[in-house]
Amino acid sequence: MASVIHYTIATEAEKSADFRRVLWTGKNTQLVIMTIPPGGEIGEEVHEDIDQILTFVSGTGEAQISGSKKKVAQGDLVVVPAGTKHNFVNTGPNPLVLYTVYGPPEHADGAVHKTKEEADELEEAGKDEPPTE
């Protein structure tokens, strides 16, 4: 029997300055918190077989989904279906803080990437692979 896993998610997200921190990885989903610095971005990408749901905790930004743009801020939720080109850009003076759920997992269990550059390097080196069964 699994134990209860509990987070006060906004608090967890706000206290992490890391670009990406994997909080929990299951067989079918993964919970990740992210902090995008002012002027920063996640980077345009497509997850071919992964759905992603992003919820914004603080800051202001822009969601870029399949060529459309929409402002995002605290309390907003954006769904990115598998196969959809997307990027999220911090347009404000403060960090853009969010949590995201991937289904299935996208990153290595327990991964912590201090910066986008570190995240990109680890991904390119094949050191940020999701767990396999």
mmCIF file of N, CA and C in Angstrom:
data_model
loop_
_atom_site.group_PDB
_atom_site.id
_atom_site.type_symbol
_atom_site.label_atom_id
_atom_site.label_comp_id
_atom_site.label_asym_id
_atom_site.label_seq_id
_atom_site.Cartn_x
_atom_site.Cartn_y
_atom_site.Cartn_z
ATOM 1 N N MET A 1 0.841 -1.181 0.000
ATOM 2 C CA MET A 1 0.000 0.000 0.000
ATOM 3 C C MET A 1 0.878 1.233 0.000
ATOM 4 N N ALA A 2 0.571 2.180 -0.866
ATOM 5 C CA ALA A 2 1.361 3.410 -0.987
ATOM 6 C C ALA A 2 1.037 4.366 0.147
ATOM 7 N N SER A 3 2.040 5.095 0.577
ATOM 8 C CA SER A 3 1.812 6.120 1.591
ATOM 9 C C SER A 3 1.268 7.379 0.916
ATOM 10 N N VAL A 4 0.679 8.260 1.709
ATOM 11 C CA VAL A 4 0.145 9.512 1.181
ATOM 12 C C VAL A 4 1.301 10.441 0.846
ATOM 13 N N ILE A 5 1.284 10.955 -0.352
ATOM 14 C CA ILE A 5 2.285 11.936 -0.764
ATOM 15 C C ILE A 5 1.560 13.270 -0.797
ATOM 16 N N HIS A 6 2.060 14.226 -0.030
ATOM 17 C CA HIS A 6 1.354 15.490 0.139
ATOM 18 C C HIS A 6 2.304 16.660 -0.050
ATOM 19 N N TYR A 7 1.892 17.636 -0.833
ATOM 20 C CA TYR A 7 2.650 18.872 -1.016
ATOM 21 C C TYR A 7 1.696 20.052 -0.897
ATOM 22 N N THR A 8 2.151 21.122 -0.304
ATOM 23 C CA THR A 8 1.493 22.405 -0.474
ATOM 24 C C THR A 8 2.206 22.996 -1.685
ATOM 25 N N ILE A 9 1.649 22.719 -2.854
ATOM 26 C CA ILE A 9 2.390 22.861 -4.101
ATOM 27 C C ILE A 9 2.871 24.276 -4.380
ATOM 28 N N ALA A 10 2.051 25.281 -4.116
ATOM 29 C CA ALA A 10 2.498 26.657 -4.359
ATOM 30 C C ALA A 10 3.694 26.988 -3.481
ATOM 31 N N THR A 11 3.671 26.543 -2.235
ATOM 32 C CA THR A 11 4.789 26.792 -1.319
ATOM 33 C C THR A 11 6.041 26.083 -1.807
ATOM 34 N N GLU A 12 5.916 24.827 -2.213
ATOM 35 C CA GLU A 12 7.065 24.073 -2.722
ATOM 36 C C GLU A 12 7.663 24.763 -3.941
ATOM 37 N N ALA A 13 6.799 25.199 -4.847
ATOM 38 C CA ALA A 13 7.271 25.847 -6.071
ATOM 39 C C ALA A 13 7.948 27.177 -5.757
ATOM 40 N N GLU A 14 7.354 27.958 -4.869
ATOM 41 C CA GLU A 14 7.902 29.284 -4.538
ATOM 42 C C GLU A 14 9.256 29.208 -3.841
ATOM 43 N N LYS A 15 9.508 28.158 -3.064
ATOM 44 C CA LYS A 15 10.765 28.108 -2.311
ATOM 45 C C LYS A 15 11.927 27.522 -3.121
ATOM 46 N N SER A 16 11.669 27.097 -4.341
ATOM 47 C CA SER A 16 12.731 26.546 -5.179
ATOM 48 C C SER A 16 13.165 27.562 -6.224
ATOM 49 N N ALA A 17 14.437 27.884 -6.234
ATOM 50 C CA ALA A 17 14.980 28.785 -7.254
ATOM 51 C C ALA A 17 15.493 28.011 -8.474
ATOM 52 N N ASP A 18 15.417 26.686 -8.426
ATOM 53 C CA ASP A 18 15.925 25.862 -9.523
ATOM 54 C C ASP A 18 15.053 26.008 -10.761
ATOM 55 N N PHE A 19 15.691 25.965 -11.921
ATOM 56 C CA PHE A 19 14.955 25.994 -13.185
ATOM 57 C C PHE A 19 13.962 24.837 -13.236
ATOM 58 N N ARG A 20 14.416 23.646 -12.848
ATOM 59 C CA ARG A 20 13.542 22.471 -12.869
ATOM 60 C C ARG A 20 13.894 21.566 -11.695
ATOM 61 N N ARG A 21 12.860 21.086 -10.997
ATOM 62 C CA ARG A 21 13.034 20.144 -9.889
ATOM 63 C C ARG A 21 11.892 19.133 -9.947
ATOM 64 N N VAL A 22 12.237 17.865 -10.125
ATOM 65 C CA VAL A 22 11.238 16.801 -10.158
ATOM 66 C C VAL A 22 10.868 16.468 -8.711
ATOM 67 N N LEU A 23 9.586 16.645 -8.370
ATOM 68 C CA LEU A 23 9.123 16.347 -7.013
ATOM 69 C C LEU A 23 8.684 14.901 -6.861
ATOM 70 N N TRP A 24 8.050 14.368 -7.899
ATOM 71 C CA TRP A 24 7.518 13.005 -7.789
ATOM 72 C C TRP A 24 7.395 12.401 -9.172
ATOM 73 N N THR A 25 7.723 11.110 -9.257
ATOM 74 C CA THR A 25 7.603 10.381 -10.514
ATOM 75 C C THR A 25 6.841 9.091 -10.258
ATOM 76 N N GLY A 26 5.775 8.888 -11.009
ATOM 77 C CA GLY A 26 5.014 7.645 -10.958
ATOM 78 C C GLY A 26 5.144 6.915 -12.271
ATOM 79 N N LYS A 27 4.414 5.835 -12.397
ATOM 80 C CA LYS A 27 4.448 5.044 -13.624
ATOM 81 C C LYS A 27 3.881 5.831 -14.805
ATOM 82 N N ASN A 28 2.819 6.630 -14.564
ATOM 83 C CA ASN A 28 2.107 7.292 -15.650
ATOM 84 C C ASN A 28 2.225 8.810 -15.675
ATOM 85 N N THR A 29 2.648 9.414 -14.566
ATOM 86 C CA THR A 29 2.736 10.866 -14.501
ATOM 87 C C THR A 29 3.955 11.304 -13.701
ATOM 88 N N GLN A 30 4.248 12.598 -13.812
ATOM 89 C CA GLN A 30 5.396 13.170 -13.099
ATOM 90 C C GLN A 30 5.054 14.604 -12.713
ATOM 91 N N LEU A 31 5.405 14.986 -11.477
ATOM 92 C CA LEU A 31 5.169 16.328 -10.958
ATOM 93 C C LEU A 31 6.497 17.073 -10.878
ATOM 94 N N VAL A 32 6.550 18.245 -11.521
ATOM 95 C CA VAL A 32 7.789 19.017 -11.626
ATOM 96 C C VAL A 32 7.482 20.477 -11.289
ATOM 97 N N ILE A 33 8.375 21.129 -10.532
ATOM 98 C CA ILE A 33 8.263 22.565 -10.309
ATOM 99 C C ILE A 33 9.350 23.258 -11.109
ATOM 100 N N MET A 34 9.031 24.476 -11.568
ATOM 101 C CA MET A 34 9.981 25.224 -12.393
ATOM 102 C C MET A 34 9.980 26.689 -11.994
ATOM 103 N N THR A 35 11.151 27.315 -12.125
ATOM 104 C CA THR A 35 11.294 28.750 -11.926
ATOM 105 C C THR A 35 12.039 29.298 -13.133
ATOM 106 N N ILE A 36 11.364 30.182 -13.868
ATOM 107 C CA ILE A 36 11.961 30.786 -15.063
ATOM 108 C C ILE A 36 12.350 32.212 -14.697
ATOM 109 N N PRO A 37 13.626 32.563 -14.801
ATOM 110 C CA PRO A 37 14.060 33.907 -14.410
ATOM 111 C C PRO A 37 13.522 34.980 -15.350
ATOM 112 N N PRO A 38 13.503 36.241 -14.902
ATOM 113 C CA PRO A 38 13.058 37.329 -15.780
ATOM 114 C C PRO A 38 13.832 37.294 -17.106
ATOM 115 N N GLY A 39 13.086 37.404 -18.200
ATOM 116 C CA GLY A 39 13.703 37.354 -19.524
ATOM 117 C C GLY A 39 13.988 35.948 -20.020
ATOM 118 N N GLY A 40 13.781 34.934 -19.164
ATOM 119 C CA GLY A 40 14.068 33.546 -19.529
ATOM 120 C C GLY A 40 12.878 32.859 -20.165
ATOM 121 N N GLU A 41 13.104 31.631 -20.585
ATOM 122 C CA GLU A 41 12.063 30.833 -21.213
ATOM 123 C C GLU A 41 12.340 29.365 -21.007
ATOM 124 N N ILE A 42 11.318 28.553 -21.215
ATOM 125 C CA ILE A 42 11.508 27.103 -21.165
ATOM 126 C C ILE A 42 12.254 26.657 -22.415
ATOM 127 N N GLY A 43 11.933 27.276 -23.535
ATOM 128 C CA GLY A 43 12.536 26.900 -24.815
ATOM 129 C C GLY A 43 11.514 26.146 -25.648
ATOM 130 N N GLU A 44 11.421 26.513 -26.913
ATOM 131 C CA GLU A 44 10.443 25.871 -27.789
ATOM 132 C C GLU A 44 10.720 24.380 -27.891
ATOM 133 N N GLU A 45 9.661 23.588 -27.736
ATOM 134 C CA GLU A 45 9.813 22.133 -27.750
ATOM 135 C C GLU A 45 8.496 21.473 -28.129
ATOM 136 N N VAL A 46 8.599 20.184 -28.433
ATOM 137 C CA VAL A 46 7.444 19.340 -28.713
ATOM 138 C C VAL A 46 7.678 18.026 -27.976
ATOM 139 N N HIS A 47 6.707 17.609 -27.183
ATOM 140 C CA HIS A 47 6.747 16.283 -26.553
ATOM 141 C C HIS A 47 5.803 15.395 -27.366
ATOM 142 N N GLU A 48 6.361 14.558 -28.212
ATOM 143 C CA GLU A 48 5.560 13.781 -29.159
ATOM 144 C C GLU A 48 4.519 12.893 -28.494
ATOM 145 N N ASP A 49 4.863 12.256 -27.374
ATOM 146 C CA ASP A 49 3.973 11.284 -26.741
ATOM 147 C C ASP A 49 3.625 11.649 -25.302
ATOM 148 N N ILE A 50 3.781 12.921 -24.952
ATOM 149 C CA ILE A 50 3.575 13.336 -23.570
ATOM 150 C C ILE A 50 2.626 14.527 -23.511
ATOM 151 N N ASP A 51 1.562 14.389 -22.715
ATOM 152 C CA ASP A 51 0.692 15.518 -22.411
ATOM 153 C C ASP A 51 1.317 16.286 -21.252
ATOM 154 N N GLN A 52 1.083 17.598 -21.207
ATOM 155 C CA GLN A 52 1.646 18.432 -20.144
ATOM 156 C C GLN A 52 0.582 19.424 -19.676
ATOM 157 N N ILE A 53 0.467 19.560 -18.369
ATOM 158 C CA ILE A 53 -0.443 20.530 -17.766
ATOM 159 C C ILE A 53 0.402 21.431 -16.875
ATOM 160 N N LEU A 54 0.353 22.740 -17.126
ATOM 161 C CA LEU A 54 1.150 23.712 -16.368
ATOM 162 C C LEU A 54 0.219 24.635 -15.586
ATOM 163 N N THR A 55 0.537 24.850 -14.305
ATOM 164 C CA THR A 55 -0.210 25.764 -13.457
ATOM 165 C C THR A 55 0.762 26.807 -12.928
ATOM 166 N N PHE A 56 0.401 28.073 -13.077
ATOM 167 C CA PHE A 56 1.296 29.175 -12.730
ATOM 168 C C PHE A 56 1.031 29.662 -11.315
ATOM 169 N N VAL A 57 2.102 29.756 -10.533
ATOM 170 C CA VAL A 57 2.040 30.097 -9.110
ATOM 171 C C VAL A 57 2.284 31.579 -8.886
ATOM 172 N N SER A 58 3.255 32.153 -9.588
ATOM 173 C CA SER A 58 3.545 33.580 -9.462
ATOM 174 C C SER A 58 4.325 34.054 -10.676
ATOM 175 N N GLY A 59 4.358 35.389 -10.834
ATOM 176 C CA GLY A 59 5.028 35.982 -11.977
ATOM 177 C C GLY A 59 4.069 36.153 -13.148
ATOM 178 N N THR A 60 4.611 36.676 -14.238
ATOM 179 C CA THR A 60 3.818 36.862 -15.453
ATOM 180 C C THR A 60 4.618 36.360 -16.644
ATOM 181 N N GLY A 61 3.894 35.844 -17.612
ATOM 182 C CA GLY A 61 4.586 35.313 -18.774
ATOM 183 C C GLY A 61 3.683 35.220 -19.970
ATOM 184 N N GLU A 62 4.209 34.515 -20.971
ATOM 185 C CA GLU A 62 3.479 34.310 -22.208
ATOM 186 C C GLU A 62 3.563 32.845 -22.588
ATOM 187 N N ALA A 63 2.390 32.252 -22.836
ATOM 188 C CA ALA A 63 2.317 30.894 -23.365
ATOM 189 C C ALA A 63 2.302 30.992 -24.879
ATOM 190 N N GLN A 64 3.164 30.251 -25.525
ATOM 191 C CA GLN A 64 3.216 30.194 -26.985
ATOM 192 C C GLN A 64 2.903 28.753 -27.383
ATOM 193 N N ILE A 65 1.700 28.559 -27.909
ATOM 194 C CA ILE A 65 1.218 27.219 -28.219
ATOM 195 C C ILE A 65 0.803 27.176 -29.689
ATOM 196 N N SER A 66 1.492 26.360 -30.467
ATOM 197 C CA SER A 66 1.167 26.190 -31.900
ATOM 198 C C SER A 66 0.979 27.521 -32.618
ATOM 199 N N GLY A 67 1.854 28.487 -32.342
ATOM 200 C CA GLY A 67 1.806 29.771 -33.018
ATOM 201 C C GLY A 67 0.901 30.801 -32.371
ATOM 202 N N SER A 68 0.069 30.392 -31.413
ATOM 203 C CA SER A 68 -0.791 31.339 -30.690
ATOM 204 C C SER A 68 -0.090 31.789 -29.420
ATOM 205 N N LYS A 69 -0.378 33.026 -28.991
ATOM 206 C CA LYS A 69 0.228 33.566 -27.779
ATOM 207 C C LYS A 69 -0.868 33.994 -26.807
ATOM 208 N N LYS A 70 -0.640 33.741 -25.527
ATOM 209 C CA LYS A 70 -1.595 34.105 -24.494
ATOM 210 C C LYS A 70 -0.820 34.470 -23.235
ATOM 211 N N LYS A 71 -1.204 35.580 -22.587
ATOM 212 C CA LYS A 71 -0.569 35.965 -21.329
ATOM 213 C C LYS A 71 -0.970 34.979 -20.241
ATOM 214 N N VAL A 72 -0.014 34.698 -19.341
ATOM 215 C CA VAL A 72 -0.288 33.824 -18.202
ATOM 216 C C VAL A 72 0.194 34.496 -16.924
ATOM 217 N N ALA A 73 -0.492 34.170 -15.823
ATOM 218 C CA ALA A 73 -0.151 34.733 -14.515
ATOM 219 C C ALA A 73 -0.643 33.769 -13.440
ATOM 220 N N GLN A 74 -0.454 34.155 -12.192
ATOM 221 C CA GLN A 74 -0.840 33.337 -11.049
ATOM 222 C C GLN A 74 -2.265 32.804 -11.197
ATOM 223 N N GLY A 75 -2.411 31.497 -10.991
ATOM 224 C CA GLY A 75 -3.714 30.855 -11.051
ATOM 225 C C GLY A 75 -4.094 30.314 -12.411
ATOM 226 N N ASP A 76 -3.359 30.693 -13.449
ATOM 227 C CA ASP A 76 -3.669 30.195 -14.789
ATOM 228 C C ASP A 76 -3.176 28.767 -14.963
ATOM 229 N N LEU A 77 -3.880 28.016 -15.787
ATOM 230 C CA LEU A 77 -3.521 26.646 -16.122
ATOM 231 C C LEU A 77 -3.533 26.523 -17.641
ATOM 232 N N VAL A 78 -2.501 25.884 -18.182
ATOM 233 C CA VAL A 78 -2.400 25.686 -19.630
ATOM 234 C C VAL A 78 -2.184 24.205 -19.902
ATOM 235 N N VAL A 79 -2.958 23.665 -20.829
ATOM 236 C CA VAL A 79 -2.823 22.271 -21.244
ATOM 237 C C VAL A 79 -2.101 22.230 -22.575
ATOM 238 N N VAL A 80 -1.061 21.387 -22.660
ATOM 239 C CA VAL A 80 -0.309 21.200 -23.899
ATOM 240 C C VAL A 80 -0.437 19.728 -24.296
ATOM 241 N N PRO A 81 -1.302 19.415 -25.256
ATOM 242 C CA PRO A 81 -1.453 18.030 -25.688
ATOM 243 C C PRO A 81 -0.177 17.514 -26.367
ATOM 244 N N ALA A 82 0.033 16.223 -26.281
ATOM 245 C CA ALA A 82 1.181 15.592 -26.933
ATOM 246 C C ALA A 82 1.252 16.023 -28.388
ATOM 247 N N GLY A 83 2.471 16.252 -28.873
ATOM 248 C CA GLY A 83 2.687 16.618 -30.270
ATOM 249 C C GLY A 83 2.521 18.090 -30.583
ATOM 250 N N THR A 84 2.307 18.930 -29.558
ATOM 251 C CA THR A 84 2.060 20.353 -29.763
ATOM 252 C C THR A 84 3.320 21.175 -29.498
ATOM 253 N N LYS A 85 3.715 22.008 -30.460
ATOM 254 C CA LYS A 85 4.866 22.895 -30.275
ATOM 255 C C LYS A 85 4.500 23.951 -29.240
ATOM 256 N N HIS A 86 5.394 24.179 -28.265
ATOM 257 C CA HIS A 86 5.093 25.137 -27.208
ATOM 258 C C HIS A 86 6.357 25.743 -26.609
ATOM 259 N N ASN A 87 6.157 26.889 -25.962
ATOM 260 C CA ASN A 87 7.208 27.574 -25.205
ATOM 261 C C ASN A 87 6.506 28.459 -24.184
ATOM 262 N N PHE A 88 7.189 28.716 -23.080
ATOM 263 C CA PHE A 88 6.686 29.623 -22.062
ATOM 264 C C PHE A 88 7.800 30.604 -21.738
ATOM 265 N N VAL A 89 7.477 31.892 -21.805
ATOM 266 C CA VAL A 89 8.464 32.958 -21.667
ATOM 267 C C VAL A 89 8.089 33.834 -20.477
ATOM 268 N N ASN A 90 9.072 34.163 -19.646
ATOM 269 C CA ASN A 90 8.849 35.101 -18.545
ATOM 270 C C ASN A 90 8.908 36.513 -19.112
ATOM 271 N N THR A 91 7.803 37.236 -19.024
ATOM 272 C CA THR A 91 7.738 38.598 -19.550
ATOM 273 C C THR A 91 7.761 39.649 -18.447
ATOM 274 N N GLY A 92 7.854 39.220 -17.205
ATOM 275 C CA GLY A 92 7.784 40.156 -16.080
ATOM 276 C C GLY A 92 9.124 40.382 -15.408
ATOM 277 N N PRO A 93 9.126 41.229 -14.377
ATOM 278 C CA PRO A 93 10.353 41.566 -13.658
ATOM 279 C C PRO A 93 10.727 40.561 -12.567
ATOM 280 N N ASN A 94 9.819 39.628 -12.267
ATOM 281 C CA ASN A 94 10.053 38.638 -11.215
ATOM 282 C C ASN A 94 10.081 37.240 -11.812
ATOM 283 N N PRO A 95 10.596 36.252 -11.070
ATOM 284 C CA PRO A 95 10.589 34.878 -11.590
ATOM 285 C C PRO A 95 9.168 34.416 -11.925
ATOM 286 N N LEU A 96 9.039 33.622 -12.969
ATOM 287 C CA LEU A 96 7.794 32.972 -13.349
ATOM 288 C C LEU A 96 7.852 31.572 -12.744
ATOM 289 N N VAL A 97 7.003 31.332 -11.757
ATOM 290 C CA VAL A 97 7.042 30.082 -11.001
ATOM 291 C C VAL A 97 5.810 29.250 -11.364
ATOM 292 N N LEU A 98 6.035 27.953 -11.604
ATOM 293 C CA LEU A 98 4.945 27.075 -12.016
ATOM 294 C C LEU A 98 5.200 25.653 -11.559
ATOM 295 N N TYR A 99 4.140 24.875 -11.602
ATOM 296 C CA TYR A 99 4.316 23.434 -11.479
ATOM 297 C C TYR A 99 3.644 22.793 -12.675
ATOM 298 N N THR A 100 4.173 21.657 -13.070
ATOM 299 C CA THR A 100 3.685 20.995 -14.263
ATOM 300 C C THR A 100 3.573 19.498 -14.024
ATOM 301 N N VAL A 101 2.590 18.901 -14.668
ATOM 302 C CA VAL A 101 2.406 17.459 -14.631
ATOM 303 C C VAL A 101 2.601 16.936 -16.044
ATOM 304 N N TYR A 102 3.496 15.969 -16.174
ATOM 305 C CA TYR A 102 3.737 15.294 -17.450
ATOM 306 C C TYR A 102 3.077 13.920 -17.387
ATOM 307 N N GLY A 103 2.497 13.497 -18.485
ATOM 308 C CA GLY A 103 1.958 12.155 -18.551
ATOM 309 C C GLY A 103 2.240 11.552 -19.917
ATOM 310 N N PRO A 104 3.098 10.576 -19.992
ATOM 311 C CA PRO A 104 3.909 9.950 -18.944
ATOM 312 C C PRO A 104 5.109 10.823 -18.550
ATOM 313 N N PRO A 105 5.931 10.374 -17.583
ATOM 314 C CA PRO A 105 7.090 11.168 -17.139
ATOM 315 C C PRO A 105 8.008 11.571 -18.289
ATOM 316 N N GLU A 106 8.612 12.758 -18.124
ATOM 317 C CA GLU A 106 9.497 13.324 -19.140
ATOM 318 C C GLU A 106 10.944 13.388 -18.681
ATOM 319 N N HIS A 107 11.196 13.483 -17.372
ATOM 320 C CA HIS A 107 12.542 13.706 -16.846
ATOM 321 C C HIS A 107 12.973 12.590 -15.903
ATOM 322 N N ALA A 108 14.259 12.551 -15.621
ATOM 323 C CA ALA A 108 14.799 11.566 -14.685
ATOM 324 C C ALA A 108 14.185 11.776 -13.306
ATOM 325 N N ASP A 109 13.858 10.688 -12.634
ATOM 326 C CA ASP A 109 13.291 10.760 -11.297
ATOM 327 C C ASP A 109 14.265 11.485 -10.366
ATOM 328 N N GLY A 110 13.772 12.482 -9.641
ATOM 329 C CA GLY A 110 14.600 13.227 -8.696
ATOM 330 C C GLY A 110 15.515 14.261 -9.322
ATOM 331 N N ALA A 111 15.380 14.501 -10.614
ATOM 332 C CA ALA A 111 16.267 15.444 -11.296
ATOM 333 C C ALA A 111 16.129 16.852 -10.723
ATOM 334 N N VAL A 112 17.276 17.521 -10.583
ATOM 335 C CA VAL A 112 17.325 18.925 -10.183
ATOM 336 C C VAL A 112 18.256 19.618 -11.162
ATOM 337 N N HIS A 113 17.726 20.623 -11.867
ATOM 338 C CA HIS A 113 18.517 21.397 -12.819
ATOM 339 C C HIS A 113 18.504 22.840 -12.344
ATOM 340 N N LYS A 114 19.637 23.328 -11.923
ATOM 341 C CA LYS A 114 19.730 24.681 -11.368
ATOM 342 C C LYS A 114 19.395 25.754 -12.405
ATOM 343 N N THR A 115 19.812 25.534 -13.655
ATOM 344 C CA THR A 115 19.607 26.515 -14.722
ATOM 345 C C THR A 115 19.105 25.823 -15.986
ATOM 346 N N LYS A 116 18.581 26.615 -16.907
ATOM 347 C CA LYS A 116 18.156 26.074 -18.206
ATOM 348 C C LYS A 116 19.351 25.494 -18.953
ATOM 349 N N GLU A 117 20.494 26.156 -18.842
ATOM 350 C CA GLU A 117 21.699 25.672 -19.520
ATOM 351 C C GLU A 117 22.082 24.282 -19.007
ATOM 352 N N GLU A 118 22.032 24.101 -17.703
ATOM 353 C CA GLU A 118 22.338 22.792 -17.124
ATOM 354 C C GLU A 118 21.323 21.758 -17.596
ATOM 355 N N ALA A 119 20.042 22.127 -17.610
ATOM 356 C CA ALA A 119 18.990 21.218 -18.071
ATOM 357 C C ALA A 119 19.228 20.805 -19.513
ATOM 358 N N ASP A 120 19.540 21.776 -20.377
ATOM 359 C CA ASP A 120 19.794 21.482 -21.791
ATOM 360 C C ASP A 120 20.996 20.564 -21.968
ATOM 361 N N GLU A 121 22.072 20.827 -21.227
ATOM 362 C CA GLU A 121 23.279 19.994 -21.324
ATOM 363 C C GLU A 121 22.990 18.548 -20.922
ATOM 364 N N LEU A 122 22.268 18.364 -19.822
ATOM 365 C CA LEU A 122 21.958 17.015 -19.360
ATOM 366 C C LEU A 122 21.032 16.285 -20.330
ATOM 367 N N GLU A 123 20.069 17.000 -20.890
ATOM 368 C CA GLU A 123 19.178 16.387 -21.873
ATOM 369 C C GLU A 123 19.961 15.954 -23.110
ATOM 370 N N GLU A 124 20.831 16.840 -23.611
ATOM 371 C CA GLU A 124 21.622 16.532 -24.809
ATOM 372 C C GLU A 124 22.576 15.368 -24.571
ATOM 373 N N ALA A 125 23.066 15.225 -23.338
ATOM 374 C CA ALA A 125 23.998 14.147 -22.999
ATOM 375 C C ALA A 125 23.273 12.836 -22.663
ATOM 376 N N GLY A 126 21.936 12.848 -22.718
ATOM 377 C CA GLY A 126 21.167 11.651 -22.408
ATOM 378 C C GLY A 126 21.132 11.320 -20.926
ATOM 379 N N LYS A 127 21.355 12.322 -20.076
ATOM 380 C CA LYS A 127 21.391 12.105 -18.618
ATOM 381 C C LYS A 127 20.139 12.612 -17.920
ATOM 382 N N ASP A 128 19.080 12.841 -18.673
ATOM 383 C CA ASP A 128 17.815 13.282 -18.095
ATOM 384 C C ASP A 128 16.671 12.468 -18.688
ATOM 385 N N GLU A 129 16.862 11.160 -18.689
ATOM 386 C CA GLU A 129 15.863 10.268 -19.282
ATOM 387 C C GLU A 129 14.868 9.822 -18.209
ATOM 388 N N PRO A 130 13.576 9.749 -18.565
ATOM 389 C CA PRO A 130 12.605 9.258 -17.596
ATOM 390 C C PRO A 130 12.846 7.791 -17.297
ATOM 391 N N PRO A 131 12.410 7.342 -16.133
ATOM 392 C CA PRO A 131 12.599 5.927 -15.782
ATOM 393 C C PRO A 131 11.808 5.021 -16.738
ATOM 394 N N THR A 132 12.322 3.845 -16.932
ATOM 395 C CA THR A 132 11.603 2.838 -17.725
ATOM 396 C C THR A 132 11.158 1.745 -16.757
ATOM 397 N N GLU A 133 10.160 1.032 -17.154
ATOM 398 C CA GLU A 133 9.600 0.008 -16.261
ATOM 399 C C GLU A 133 10.570 -1.070 -15.943
#
